Amino acid sequence: MASKGFTSILAIVLGIAFVGVLVTMTMLPTSHKVTMKYAAKTIPSSLSWPQVERVGIQEEIRQTGQHTWNISAASKGSYGRTCASQTEVVFLTDVNSISRGDIFDLSVIARDINGRRRTIGGDLWRAVIYNTGSHFASMGRITDHGNGTYTVQFYAGFSGVVKLQIVLVLQREAVKYQREVVLSIESRASWNGIFRSANKTEMSDCFVKREGEWKDKCEYPHPGASGNTVFLCDPPKSLECNTLANISVSKNTRISKTETDILVSHQYLFKAPNAVQVIKSFQDEFTIQRRTVSDYIKYQVPQCEGDLSDTVSDGYWLGTRWYSLVCQNREWHNAREVQKCLQGKHVYFLGDSTTRQWYQQMLQIAGYPMNVTDKNWRNRVDNLPGEYKVSGTDSYDMLVTDLKNNINFTYHHHALSRHPQIPISRFPYFVDIIDGLASPECNYVILISLWAHFDTWTTYSFTERIFLLARGIKHLMDRCQNTIVAIKGSHERNNINNYWILYDMNRILKDEFKGLGVFFIDIWDMNFAYAFSHKMKMSIHMPMHVIKEEVFMFLSHACRK
């Protein structure tokens, strides 16, 4: 009986303590929200609890039998996903008094198909002002307030008539589905492994895996570059695992039927009327008045240094130029000036084929006699006796040496790309390259871009790879403090199914390299603005005219001193 009595008393005490905790939690102060640059990732800094007066335990117990629901106000209702045709756009600035150089605001109020206000954020929007006749365009900066309303800020970098377009790219539900479901499926990335020994060649399926278990697979771990994510292959029929010579992108998939059914059942989220829908119910054309104050003077645009703060606008296209509001970029048409800046340095371009475009454009800007076009940027350049020495196996592994100015321009493509017939030996991990830099002068200039081939990786695996790369960069900059490093971000490639995935990669890249003193070149808005100003579709390989302006941004950082 004593034990039973003690148990009853303990239960009462614990129950009262639990109620006390709940009541105490209701007393926590309401926190202000922290606005992030990326609308789909806006989150509060902490949960906001309603403030109520403390109620005595006995009084609360006496009221537990009372009905507190407002039954009389109940009614039938529906609550749907955000609908572009019902969503409101409200100008927060007088549209008739906007002048060139102004920052103006508008509000997007999301509603569902029934016209009902959405009370939660997370939709992905795109906003732009443009005039195709003058090749002007600038993207709006969108802030998600988490309650179904969004603020869009524009920089008026042009005087004249402009069109305004606001697009519901993806609903919150599509973003949530990709973040929580699609990006957790490891088997979306697959290759064919090609094994060779003497005159024998065999093939098997290969993939990357971070979670779960496997049995009797050929393992190719690299903890320093990929962490817990391991490259695996089914064992070849008779050859050993150590005879792997090439990998090639595979059309086969290891996705299970259950996973396939889930992917297929959610495709409606990425089609009309749910995705890529233009809002039309507002004044979408107006005139920006003339003003001649310099952008850089008015907004004190900084030099192109590392770890710059986010801005209201990244900039705008006007005519043939990109005018950055992130930092003071300039044109670099004098090859001798570039040669003087880079003299005696090792210049590395580490990335994918979009980085290959940069590499070819840089060679031309730095004086190699050629005319780079949208059709020839993949071509391997030739030796020029006494001026340039070219070495390397192919266009994915190149070293061009400017003999007169002692400049080495090196390009490497990253490991585990999605190309056919990739020789393992010619596609190194970038961490290994960086760790192997041993010039006593520490005269390195490095551009890194790692994103286009990773949209089938899980968020954990991609983030881990970028984290380890950032750690390698930190170690290099600690021992070579004059090293110049720039990171090129991602851009959309005209595919709604990976739009948000690439968008979020930009955030991951920026977050992982933040605080290291590197220069982050965010080209997402820059490339979209070009597409609008020139009436073209986005592409994985943007026109070389865009690439030149991107390289100008890089040089404005590397040669700012």
Coordinates of C-alpha atoms in Angstrom, one line a residue:
M1 CA 0.0 0.0 0.0
A2 CA 2.9 2.4 0.8
S3 CA 4.4 1.8 -2.6
K4 CA 1.1 2.4 -4.3
G5 CA 0.6 5.7 -2.3
F6 CA 4.1 6.8 -3.2
T7 CA 3.4 6.1 -6.9
S8 CA 0.2 8.2 -6.8
I9 CA 1.9 11.1 -5.1
L10 CA 4.8 11.0 -7.7
A11 CA 2.3 11.0 -10.6
I12 CA 0.6 14.0 -9.2
V13 CA 3.9 15.9 -8.7
L14 CA 5.1 15.1 -12.2
G15 CA 1.7 16.1 -13.6
I16 CA 1.8 19.4 -11.9
A17 CA 5.5 20.0 -13.0
F18 CA 4.5 19.2 -16.6
V19 CA 1.6 21.7 -16.5
G20 CA 4.0 24.2 -15.0
V21 CA 6.4 23.8 -17.8
L22 CA 3.6 24.3 -20.3
V23 CA 2.5 27.4 -18.6
T24 CA 6.0 28.7 -18.4
M25 CA 6.5 28.1 -22.1
T26 CA 3.5 30.4 -22.8
M27 CA 5.3 33.2 -21.0
L28 CA 8.3 33.2 -23.4
P29 CA 8.7 36.6 -25.2
T30 CA 7.8 36.9 -28.9
S31 CA 10.9 37.0 -31.1
H32 CA 11.4 39.1 -34.2
K33 CA 11.8 37.3 -37.5
V34 CA 15.2 37.2 -39.2
T35 CA 14.8 37.7 -42.9
M36 CA 17.0 35.6 -45.2
K37 CA 17.9 36.5 -48.8
Y38 CA 16.3 33.4 -50.2
A39 CA 12.6 33.5 -50.0
A40 CA 12.0 29.8 -49.8
K41 CA 14.4 29.5 -46.8
T42 CA 13.0 32.3 -44.7
I43 CA 12.7 31.1 -41.1
P44 CA 12.1 32.7 -37.7
S45 CA 15.1 33.0 -35.4
S46 CA 13.1 31.1 -32.8
L47 CA 9.5 30.0 -32.3
S48 CA 7.1 32.7 -31.2
W49 CA 4.9 31.7 -28.3
P50 CA 1.7 33.6 -27.5
Q51 CA 1.9 35.7 -24.3
V52 CA -0.8 34.9 -21.7
E53 CA -1.2 35.5 -18.0
R54 CA -0.1 32.8 -15.7
V55 CA -3.1 30.9 -14.3
G56 CA -3.0 29.2 -10.9
I57 CA -2.8 25.4 -11.0
Q58 CA -6.0 25.0 -9.0
E59 CA -7.9 27.5 -11.2
E60 CA -6.7 25.8 -14.3
I61 CA -7.8 22.4 -13.0
R62 CA -11.3 23.8 -12.2
Q63 CA -11.6 25.1 -15.8
T64 CA -10.7 21.9 -17.6
G65 CA -14.3 20.8 -17.8
Q66 CA -15.4 24.0 -19.6
H67 CA -15.9 24.1 -23.4
T68 CA -13.5 26.7 -24.8
W69 CA -14.2 26.1 -28.5
N70 CA -16.2 28.8 -30.3
I71 CA -18.6 26.2 -31.8
S72 CA -21.2 28.9 -32.8
A73 CA -18.7 30.4 -35.3
A74 CA -17.9 27.2 -37.1
S75 CA -18.5 27.0 -40.8
K76 CA -17.5 24.9 -43.9
G77 CA -14.4 26.1 -45.7
S78 CA -11.6 25.2 -48.1
Y79 CA -7.9 26.1 -48.0
G80 CA -5.8 25.5 -51.1
R81 CA -2.3 26.1 -52.5
T82 CA -1.2 29.5 -53.7
C83 CA -2.9 30.4 -57.0
A84 CA -1.2 33.0 -59.2
S85 CA -4.5 34.2 -60.8
Q86 CA -6.0 35.0 -57.4
T87 CA -2.8 36.5 -55.8
E88 CA -2.7 40.3 -55.3
V89 CA 0.2 42.7 -56.1
V90 CA 0.2 46.0 -54.2
F91 CA 2.7 48.8 -54.9
L92 CA 4.1 50.2 -51.7
T93 CA 5.8 53.1 -53.7
D94 CA 3.9 55.6 -55.8
V95 CA 4.4 54.1 -59.3
N96 CA 4.1 57.6 -60.8
S97 CA 7.1 59.0 -58.9
I98 CA 9.8 56.4 -59.4
S99 CA 13.1 57.8 -60.8
R100 CA 16.2 56.2 -62.1
G101 CA 18.4 55.2 -59.1
D102 CA 15.4 54.7 -56.8
I103 CA 14.6 51.6 -54.8
F104 CA 10.9 50.8 -54.9
D105 CA 8.8 48.2 -53.2
L106 CA 5.7 46.2 -53.8
S107 CA 3.8 43.5 -51.8
V108 CA 2.7 40.1 -53.0
I109 CA -0.3 38.8 -51.1
A110 CA -0.8 35.1 -51.8
R111 CA -4.3 33.6 -52.2
D112 CA -5.6 30.2 -53.0
I113 CA -7.9 29.2 -55.9
N114 CA -10.9 30.3 -53.7
G115 CA -9.4 33.8 -53.1
R116 CA -8.6 32.9 -49.5
R117 CA -5.5 34.5 -48.0
R118 CA -2.6 32.1 -47.5
T119 CA -1.3 32.3 -43.9
I120 CA 2.0 30.6 -44.4
G121 CA 5.0 31.4 -46.6
G122 CA 7.5 29.2 -48.6
D123 CA 6.3 29.8 -52.2
L124 CA 9.2 30.5 -54.6
W125 CA 8.7 33.7 -56.7
R126 CA 10.6 35.4 -59.4
A127 CA 10.3 39.1 -60.2
V128 CA 11.9 41.3 -62.9
I129 CA 11.6 44.7 -64.5
Y130 CA 12.8 44.9 -68.1
N131 CA 12.8 46.8 -71.4
T132 CA 13.9 44.5 -74.3
G133 CA 14.4 47.4 -76.7
S134 CA 17.2 48.9 -74.5
H135 CA 18.3 45.4 -73.3
F136 CA 17.6 46.4 -69.7
A137 CA 16.6 44.1 -66.9
S138 CA 16.9 43.8 -63.2
M139 CA 15.7 41.2 -60.8
G140 CA 13.7 42.0 -57.7
R141 CA 14.9 40.9 -54.2
I142 CA 12.1 38.9 -52.5
T143 CA 11.6 38.7 -48.8
D144 CA 9.2 36.0 -47.4
H145 CA 7.5 37.1 -44.2
G146 CA 6.3 33.6 -43.4
N147 CA 2.6 34.6 -43.4
G148 CA 1.6 34.5 -47.0
T149 CA 2.9 37.9 -47.8
Y150 CA 6.1 38.8 -49.7
T151 CA 7.9 42.1 -50.2
V152 CA 9.7 42.7 -53.5
Q153 CA 12.3 45.4 -53.8
F154 CA 13.6 46.7 -57.1
Y155 CA 16.4 49.0 -58.2
A156 CA 15.4 51.3 -61.0
G157 CA 18.6 51.2 -63.1
F158 CA 16.9 52.6 -66.2
S159 CA 14.8 55.6 -67.3
G160 CA 11.9 54.9 -69.6
V161 CA 9.0 52.5 -70.0
V162 CA 9.5 49.2 -68.2
K163 CA 7.5 46.0 -67.9
L164 CA 7.1 44.3 -64.6
Q165 CA 6.7 40.5 -64.3
I166 CA 6.1 38.5 -61.2
V167 CA 6.0 34.7 -61.5
L168 CA 4.9 32.0 -59.1
V169 CA 7.7 29.6 -59.9
L170 CA 6.9 26.9 -57.4
Q171 CA 4.3 26.6 -54.7
R172 CA 5.4 25.9 -51.1
E173 CA 4.2 22.3 -51.4
A174 CA 6.5 21.7 -54.4
V175 CA 9.5 23.1 -52.5
K176 CA 8.7 21.1 -49.4
Y177 CA 8.3 17.9 -51.5
Q178 CA 11.7 18.4 -53.2
R179 CA 13.5 19.3 -49.9
E180 CA 12.0 16.5 -47.8
V181 CA 11.4 13.7 -50.4
V182 CA 13.3 14.1 -53.6
L183 CA 16.6 15.2 -52.1
S184 CA 16.5 12.3 -49.6
I185 CA 16.5 9.7 -52.4
E186 CA 20.2 8.6 -52.9
S187 CA 19.6 6.4 -55.8
R188 CA 18.9 9.2 -58.3
A189 CA 22.6 9.5 -59.2
S190 CA 24.1 6.5 -61.1
W191 CA 26.9 5.7 -63.4
N192 CA 28.3 2.8 -65.4
G193 CA 31.7 1.6 -64.1
I194 CA 34.1 0.5 -66.8
F195 CA 36.8 -2.0 -65.5
R196 CA 39.8 -2.8 -67.6
S197 CA 42.7 -5.3 -67.3
A198 CA 45.0 -6.3 -70.1
N199 CA 42.6 -6.9 -73.0
K200 CA 39.5 -7.4 -70.9
T201 CA 36.8 -4.8 -70.3
E202 CA 33.7 -5.3 -68.0
M203 CA 31.0 -3.0 -66.8
S204 CA 28.8 -2.7 -63.8
D205 CA 26.4 -0.2 -62.1
C206 CA 27.8 2.5 -59.8
F207 CA 26.3 4.9 -57.4
V208 CA 26.9 7.1 -54.4
K209 CA 25.6 6.3 -50.9
R210 CA 25.8 8.0 -47.5
E211 CA 22.9 6.4 -45.6
G212 CA 21.8 2.8 -44.9
E213 CA 23.8 -0.3 -45.7
W214 CA 25.3 -2.2 -48.6
K215 CA 26.8 -5.7 -49.1
D216 CA 29.6 -6.9 -51.4
K217 CA 30.2 -3.7 -53.3
C218 CA 33.4 -2.3 -54.7
E219 CA 34.1 0.7 -52.4
Y220 CA 35.9 3.9 -53.4
P221 CA 35.7 6.1 -50.3
H222 CA 37.4 9.5 -50.0
P223 CA 36.6 10.9 -46.5
G224 CA 38.6 14.0 -47.1
A225 CA 36.6 15.0 -50.2
S226 CA 33.2 13.3 -49.8
G227 CA 33.0 12.6 -46.0
N228 CA 30.6 9.8 -45.3
T229 CA 29.4 9.7 -48.9
V230 CA 31.0 6.7 -50.7
F231 CA 31.2 5.9 -54.4
L232 CA 30.2 2.3 -54.9
C233 CA 30.0 -0.2 -57.8
D234 CA 28.6 -3.6 -58.3
P235 CA 31.6 -6.0 -58.6
P236 CA 32.5 -6.7 -62.2
K237 CA 32.0 -10.3 -63.4
S238 CA 35.6 -11.4 -63.2
L239 CA 37.9 -8.4 -62.8
E240 CA 39.0 -6.9 -59.5
C241 CA 37.6 -3.7 -58.0
N242 CA 41.0 -2.0 -58.4
T243 CA 40.7 -2.2 -62.2
L244 CA 38.1 0.6 -62.4
A245 CA 39.4 2.9 -65.3
N246 CA 36.4 5.0 -66.4
I247 CA 32.9 5.9 -65.3
S248 CA 30.1 7.0 -67.6
V249 CA 26.8 8.6 -66.9
S250 CA 24.1 6.0 -66.9
K251 CA 20.4 6.1 -67.9
N252 CA 19.7 3.3 -65.6
T253 CA 18.3 4.1 -62.2
R254 CA 18.3 2.3 -58.9
I255 CA 15.2 4.1 -57.7
S256 CA 12.7 1.6 -56.3
K257 CA 9.2 1.3 -57.6
T258 CA 7.8 2.9 -54.5
E259 CA 10.1 5.9 -54.9
T260 CA 9.2 6.1 -58.6
D261 CA 5.5 6.1 -57.8
I262 CA 6.0 8.9 -55.3
L263 CA 8.0 11.0 -57.9
V264 CA 5.3 10.4 -60.6
S265 CA 2.4 11.2 -58.3
H266 CA 3.8 14.6 -57.5
Q267 CA 4.6 15.8 -61.0
Y268 CA 1.4 17.9 -61.0
L269 CA 3.1 20.3 -58.7
F270 CA 5.6 21.2 -61.5
K271 CA 3.0 21.8 -64.2
A272 CA 0.4 24.4 -65.0
P273 CA -1.6 25.7 -63.2
N274 CA 0.6 25.2 -60.2
A275 CA 4.1 26.1 -61.5
V276 CA 5.7 28.9 -63.5
Q277 CA 2.5 31.1 -63.5
V278 CA 2.6 34.8 -64.2
I279 CA 0.5 37.2 -62.1
K280 CA -1.5 39.4 -64.4
S281 CA -4.0 41.3 -62.2
F282 CA -2.0 44.5 -61.7
Q283 CA -0.4 47.4 -63.5
D284 CA 2.6 45.7 -65.1
E285 CA 3.9 48.7 -67.2
F286 CA 5.0 52.1 -66.0
T287 CA 7.6 54.8 -66.6
I288 CA 10.8 55.4 -64.6
Q289 CA 11.7 59.0 -64.6
R290 CA 15.2 60.3 -65.7
R291 CA 18.0 61.0 -63.2
T292 CA 21.7 61.1 -63.7
V293 CA 23.2 60.4 -60.3
S294 CA 25.9 57.7 -60.4
D295 CA 24.9 54.3 -58.9
Y296 CA 28.3 54.0 -57.2
I297 CA 28.1 57.5 -55.7
K298 CA 24.5 57.2 -54.6
Y299 CA 24.8 53.8 -52.9
Q300 CA 28.5 53.8 -52.1
V301 CA 29.0 50.4 -53.8
P302 CA 32.1 48.8 -52.3
Q303 CA 35.2 47.3 -53.9
C304 CA 35.0 43.6 -55.0
E305 CA 36.3 42.1 -51.8
G306 CA 35.6 38.9 -50.0
D307 CA 32.6 38.3 -47.7
L308 CA 30.5 41.1 -49.0
S309 CA 27.0 41.7 -47.5
D310 CA 23.8 41.1 -49.4
T311 CA 22.4 44.0 -51.3
V312 CA 18.9 45.1 -52.3
S313 CA 19.8 44.3 -55.9
D314 CA 22.6 42.5 -57.5
G315 CA 22.6 44.9 -60.4
Y316 CA 21.2 45.2 -63.9
W317 CA 21.9 44.7 -67.6
L318 CA 21.7 47.8 -69.8
G319 CA 22.8 47.5 -73.4
T320 CA 25.8 45.2 -73.5
R321 CA 27.0 45.7 -69.9
W322 CA 26.2 44.3 -66.5
Y323 CA 26.2 47.0 -63.8
S324 CA 26.9 45.3 -60.5
L325 CA 25.5 46.8 -57.3
V326 CA 27.3 44.2 -55.2
C327 CA 30.7 45.6 -55.9
Q328 CA 32.5 48.0 -58.3
N329 CA 33.1 45.7 -61.3
R330 CA 34.7 47.2 -64.4
E331 CA 35.6 46.1 -67.9
W332 CA 39.0 44.6 -68.6
H333 CA 39.8 45.2 -72.3
N334 CA 43.6 45.9 -71.9
A335 CA 45.4 42.5 -72.0
R336 CA 48.6 44.1 -70.8
E337 CA 46.8 45.3 -67.6
V338 CA 45.6 41.8 -66.9
Q339 CA 49.0 40.3 -67.6
K340 CA 50.6 42.7 -65.2
C341 CA 48.0 41.8 -62.5
L342 CA 48.5 38.0 -62.9
Q343 CA 52.3 38.0 -63.7
G344 CA 54.1 35.2 -61.9
K345 CA 50.9 33.6 -60.6
H346 CA 49.2 30.2 -60.9
V347 CA 45.6 30.7 -62.0
Y348 CA 43.3 27.8 -61.4
F349 CA 39.8 27.2 -62.8
L350 CA 38.3 24.2 -61.0
G351 CA 34.7 23.3 -61.9
D352 CA 32.6 22.0 -64.7
S353 CA 31.9 22.9 -68.3
T354 CA 30.5 26.3 -67.3
T355 CA 33.9 26.9 -65.7
R356 CA 35.5 25.8 -69.0
Q357 CA 33.7 28.7 -70.6
W358 CA 35.3 31.0 -68.1
Y359 CA 38.7 29.5 -68.7
Q360 CA 38.6 30.0 -72.4
Q361 CA 37.3 33.6 -72.0
M362 CA 40.1 34.4 -69.5
L363 CA 42.7 33.2 -72.0
Q364 CA 41.4 35.7 -74.5
I365 CA 41.1 38.6 -72.1
A366 CA 44.7 37.9 -70.9
G367 CA 46.1 38.1 -74.4
Y368 CA 45.9 34.7 -76.1
P369 CA 45.1 35.6 -79.7
M370 CA 41.7 34.1 -80.4
N371 CA 38.0 35.0 -80.7
V372 CA 35.9 32.9 -78.3
T373 CA 32.4 32.3 -79.5
D374 CA 29.4 30.3 -78.4
K375 CA 30.4 27.6 -80.9
N376 CA 34.1 27.2 -80.2
W377 CA 34.6 27.7 -76.5
R378 CA 35.2 23.9 -76.0
N379 CA 38.1 23.8 -78.5
R380 CA 41.5 23.1 -77.2
V381 CA 44.0 26.0 -77.9
D382 CA 47.3 25.5 -79.7
N383 CA 50.9 26.0 -78.8
L384 CA 52.4 29.3 -79.9
P385 CA 56.2 28.9 -79.8
G386 CA 57.9 31.4 -77.7
E387 CA 54.6 32.8 -76.4
Y388 CA 52.2 30.1 -75.1
K389 CA 52.9 26.5 -74.1
V390 CA 49.8 24.2 -74.0
S391 CA 49.8 20.9 -72.1
G392 CA 47.3 18.4 -70.8
T393 CA 45.4 15.4 -72.2
D394 CA 42.2 17.0 -73.5
S395 CA 39.9 20.0 -73.1
Y396 CA 38.9 18.8 -69.6
D397 CA 42.4 18.9 -68.3
M398 CA 44.5 21.8 -69.6
L399 CA 47.5 23.9 -68.7
V400 CA 48.3 27.0 -70.8
T401 CA 51.5 28.8 -69.8
D402 CA 52.1 32.5 -70.8
L403 CA 55.9 32.2 -71.3
K404 CA 56.5 35.9 -71.5
N405 CA 54.6 36.8 -68.3
N406 CA 55.2 33.5 -66.4
I407 CA 51.4 32.9 -65.8
N408 CA 50.0 29.4 -65.6
F409 CA 46.4 29.0 -66.5
T410 CA 45.1 25.6 -65.3
Y411 CA 41.7 24.0 -65.8
H412 CA 40.4 20.8 -64.1
H413 CA 37.0 19.3 -64.2
H414 CA 35.7 17.8 -61.0
A415 CA 35.4 14.2 -60.1
L416 CA 32.2 12.2 -60.5
S417 CA 30.7 14.3 -63.3
R418 CA 27.9 13.1 -65.5
H419 CA 29.8 12.8 -68.8
P420 CA 30.3 9.7 -70.9
Q421 CA 33.6 7.8 -70.6
I422 CA 35.3 9.8 -67.8
P423 CA 38.9 8.7 -67.2
I424 CA 39.3 8.4 -63.4
S425 CA 42.9 9.7 -63.5
R426 CA 42.0 13.0 -65.3
F427 CA 39.1 14.0 -63.0
P428 CA 40.6 14.6 -59.6
Y429 CA 39.0 15.7 -56.4
F430 CA 39.5 19.4 -55.8
V431 CA 40.5 19.0 -52.2
D432 CA 43.5 16.9 -53.4
I433 CA 44.5 19.6 -55.9
I434 CA 44.3 22.3 -53.2
D435 CA 46.2 20.3 -50.6
G436 CA 48.9 19.7 -53.2
L437 CA 49.6 23.4 -53.9
A438 CA 53.1 23.8 -52.7
S439 CA 54.6 26.9 -54.4
P440 CA 56.8 28.6 -51.8
E441 CA 55.6 32.0 -53.2
C442 CA 52.0 31.1 -52.5
N443 CA 51.0 33.0 -55.7
Y444 CA 47.6 31.4 -56.3
V445 CA 44.5 32.8 -57.9
I446 CA 41.6 30.2 -57.8
L447 CA 38.1 30.1 -59.2
I448 CA 35.9 27.2 -58.0
S449 CA 32.4 26.3 -59.3
L450 CA 30.8 23.0 -58.1
W451 CA 27.1 22.6 -58.7
A452 CA 25.8 21.7 -62.2
H453 CA 26.4 17.9 -61.9
F454 CA 25.1 17.5 -58.3
D455 CA 21.3 18.1 -58.6
T456 CA 20.8 14.3 -58.2
W457 CA 22.8 14.2 -54.9
T458 CA 21.1 14.4 -51.6
T459 CA 21.4 17.7 -49.7
Y460 CA 23.5 16.0 -47.0
S461 CA 26.0 14.6 -49.5
F462 CA 26.3 17.8 -51.5
T463 CA 26.7 20.0 -48.4
E464 CA 29.3 17.6 -47.0
R465 CA 31.3 17.8 -50.1
I466 CA 31.2 21.6 -50.2
F467 CA 32.0 21.8 -46.5
L468 CA 35.1 19.7 -47.0
L469 CA 36.2 21.8 -50.0
A470 CA 35.7 25.0 -47.9
R471 CA 37.8 23.5 -45.2
G472 CA 40.6 22.7 -47.7
I473 CA 40.4 26.3 -48.9
K474 CA 40.7 27.6 -45.4
H475 CA 43.8 25.5 -44.8
L476 CA 45.3 26.8 -48.0
M477 CA 44.5 30.5 -47.1
D478 CA 45.9 29.9 -43.6
R479 CA 49.3 28.9 -45.0
C480 CA 49.2 31.1 -48.1
Q481 CA 47.6 34.3 -46.9
N482 CA 47.9 36.1 -50.2
T483 CA 45.9 33.5 -52.0
I484 CA 42.9 34.9 -53.9
V485 CA 39.8 32.6 -54.1
A486 CA 36.5 33.2 -55.8
I487 CA 33.4 30.9 -55.8
K488 CA 31.0 31.0 -58.7
G489 CA 27.4 30.2 -57.8
S490 CA 24.7 28.3 -59.6
H491 CA 22.2 29.3 -62.2
E492 CA 18.9 27.9 -63.5
R493 CA 19.1 25.7 -66.6
N494 CA 15.6 25.9 -68.0
N495 CA 14.3 22.8 -66.2
I496 CA 11.5 23.4 -63.6
N497 CA 12.2 20.0 -62.0
N498 CA 15.5 21.0 -60.7
Y499 CA 14.9 24.8 -60.4
W500 CA 14.6 24.9 -56.6
I501 CA 17.4 22.4 -56.2
L502 CA 19.9 24.6 -58.1
Y503 CA 18.5 27.6 -56.3
D504 CA 19.1 26.0 -52.9
M505 CA 22.6 25.0 -54.0
N506 CA 23.4 28.7 -54.4
R507 CA 22.5 29.1 -50.7
I508 CA 24.6 26.1 -49.6
L509 CA 27.6 27.4 -51.5
K510 CA 27.3 30.8 -50.0
D511 CA 26.7 29.5 -46.5
E512 CA 29.6 27.1 -46.5
F513 CA 32.2 29.6 -47.8
K514 CA 31.0 32.5 -45.7
G515 CA 33.6 34.0 -43.4
L516 CA 36.6 32.6 -45.2
G517 CA 37.4 35.9 -47.0
V518 CA 36.5 34.4 -50.5
F519 CA 34.7 36.4 -53.1
F520 CA 31.3 34.9 -53.9
I521 CA 30.1 35.6 -57.5
D522 CA 26.4 35.2 -57.4
I523 CA 25.3 34.9 -61.0
W524 CA 21.7 33.7 -60.4
D525 CA 20.0 37.1 -60.9
M526 CA 22.6 38.3 -63.4
N527 CA 21.9 35.4 -65.8
F528 CA 18.1 35.6 -65.4
A529 CA 18.2 39.4 -66.1
Y530 CA 20.2 38.8 -69.2
A531 CA 17.7 36.3 -70.4
F532 CA 14.8 38.8 -69.9
S533 CA 16.7 41.7 -71.5
H534 CA 17.6 39.7 -74.6
K535 CA 14.3 37.6 -74.9
M536 CA 16.1 34.3 -74.6
K537 CA 15.6 31.1 -72.5
M538 CA 18.0 30.2 -69.7
S539 CA 20.6 27.6 -70.6
I540 CA 23.3 25.7 -68.7
H541 CA 25.8 27.3 -71.0
M542 CA 25.0 31.0 -71.2
P543 CA 26.2 33.1 -74.2
M544 CA 29.8 34.1 -74.1
H545 CA 28.9 37.7 -73.8
V546 CA 27.5 36.9 -70.4
I547 CA 30.5 34.8 -69.5
K548 CA 32.8 37.8 -70.3
E549 CA 30.9 40.0 -67.9
E550 CA 31.2 37.3 -65.2
V551 CA 34.9 37.0 -65.8
F552 CA 35.1 40.8 -65.5
M553 CA 33.6 40.4 -62.0
F554 CA 36.3 37.9 -61.1
L555 CA 39.1 40.2 -62.3
S556 CA 37.6 43.1 -60.5
H557 CA 38.3 41.1 -57.3
A558 CA 41.5 39.4 -58.3
C559 CA 43.1 42.6 -59.6
R560 CA 41.5 45.2 -57.3
K561 CA 44.9 46.1 -55.7

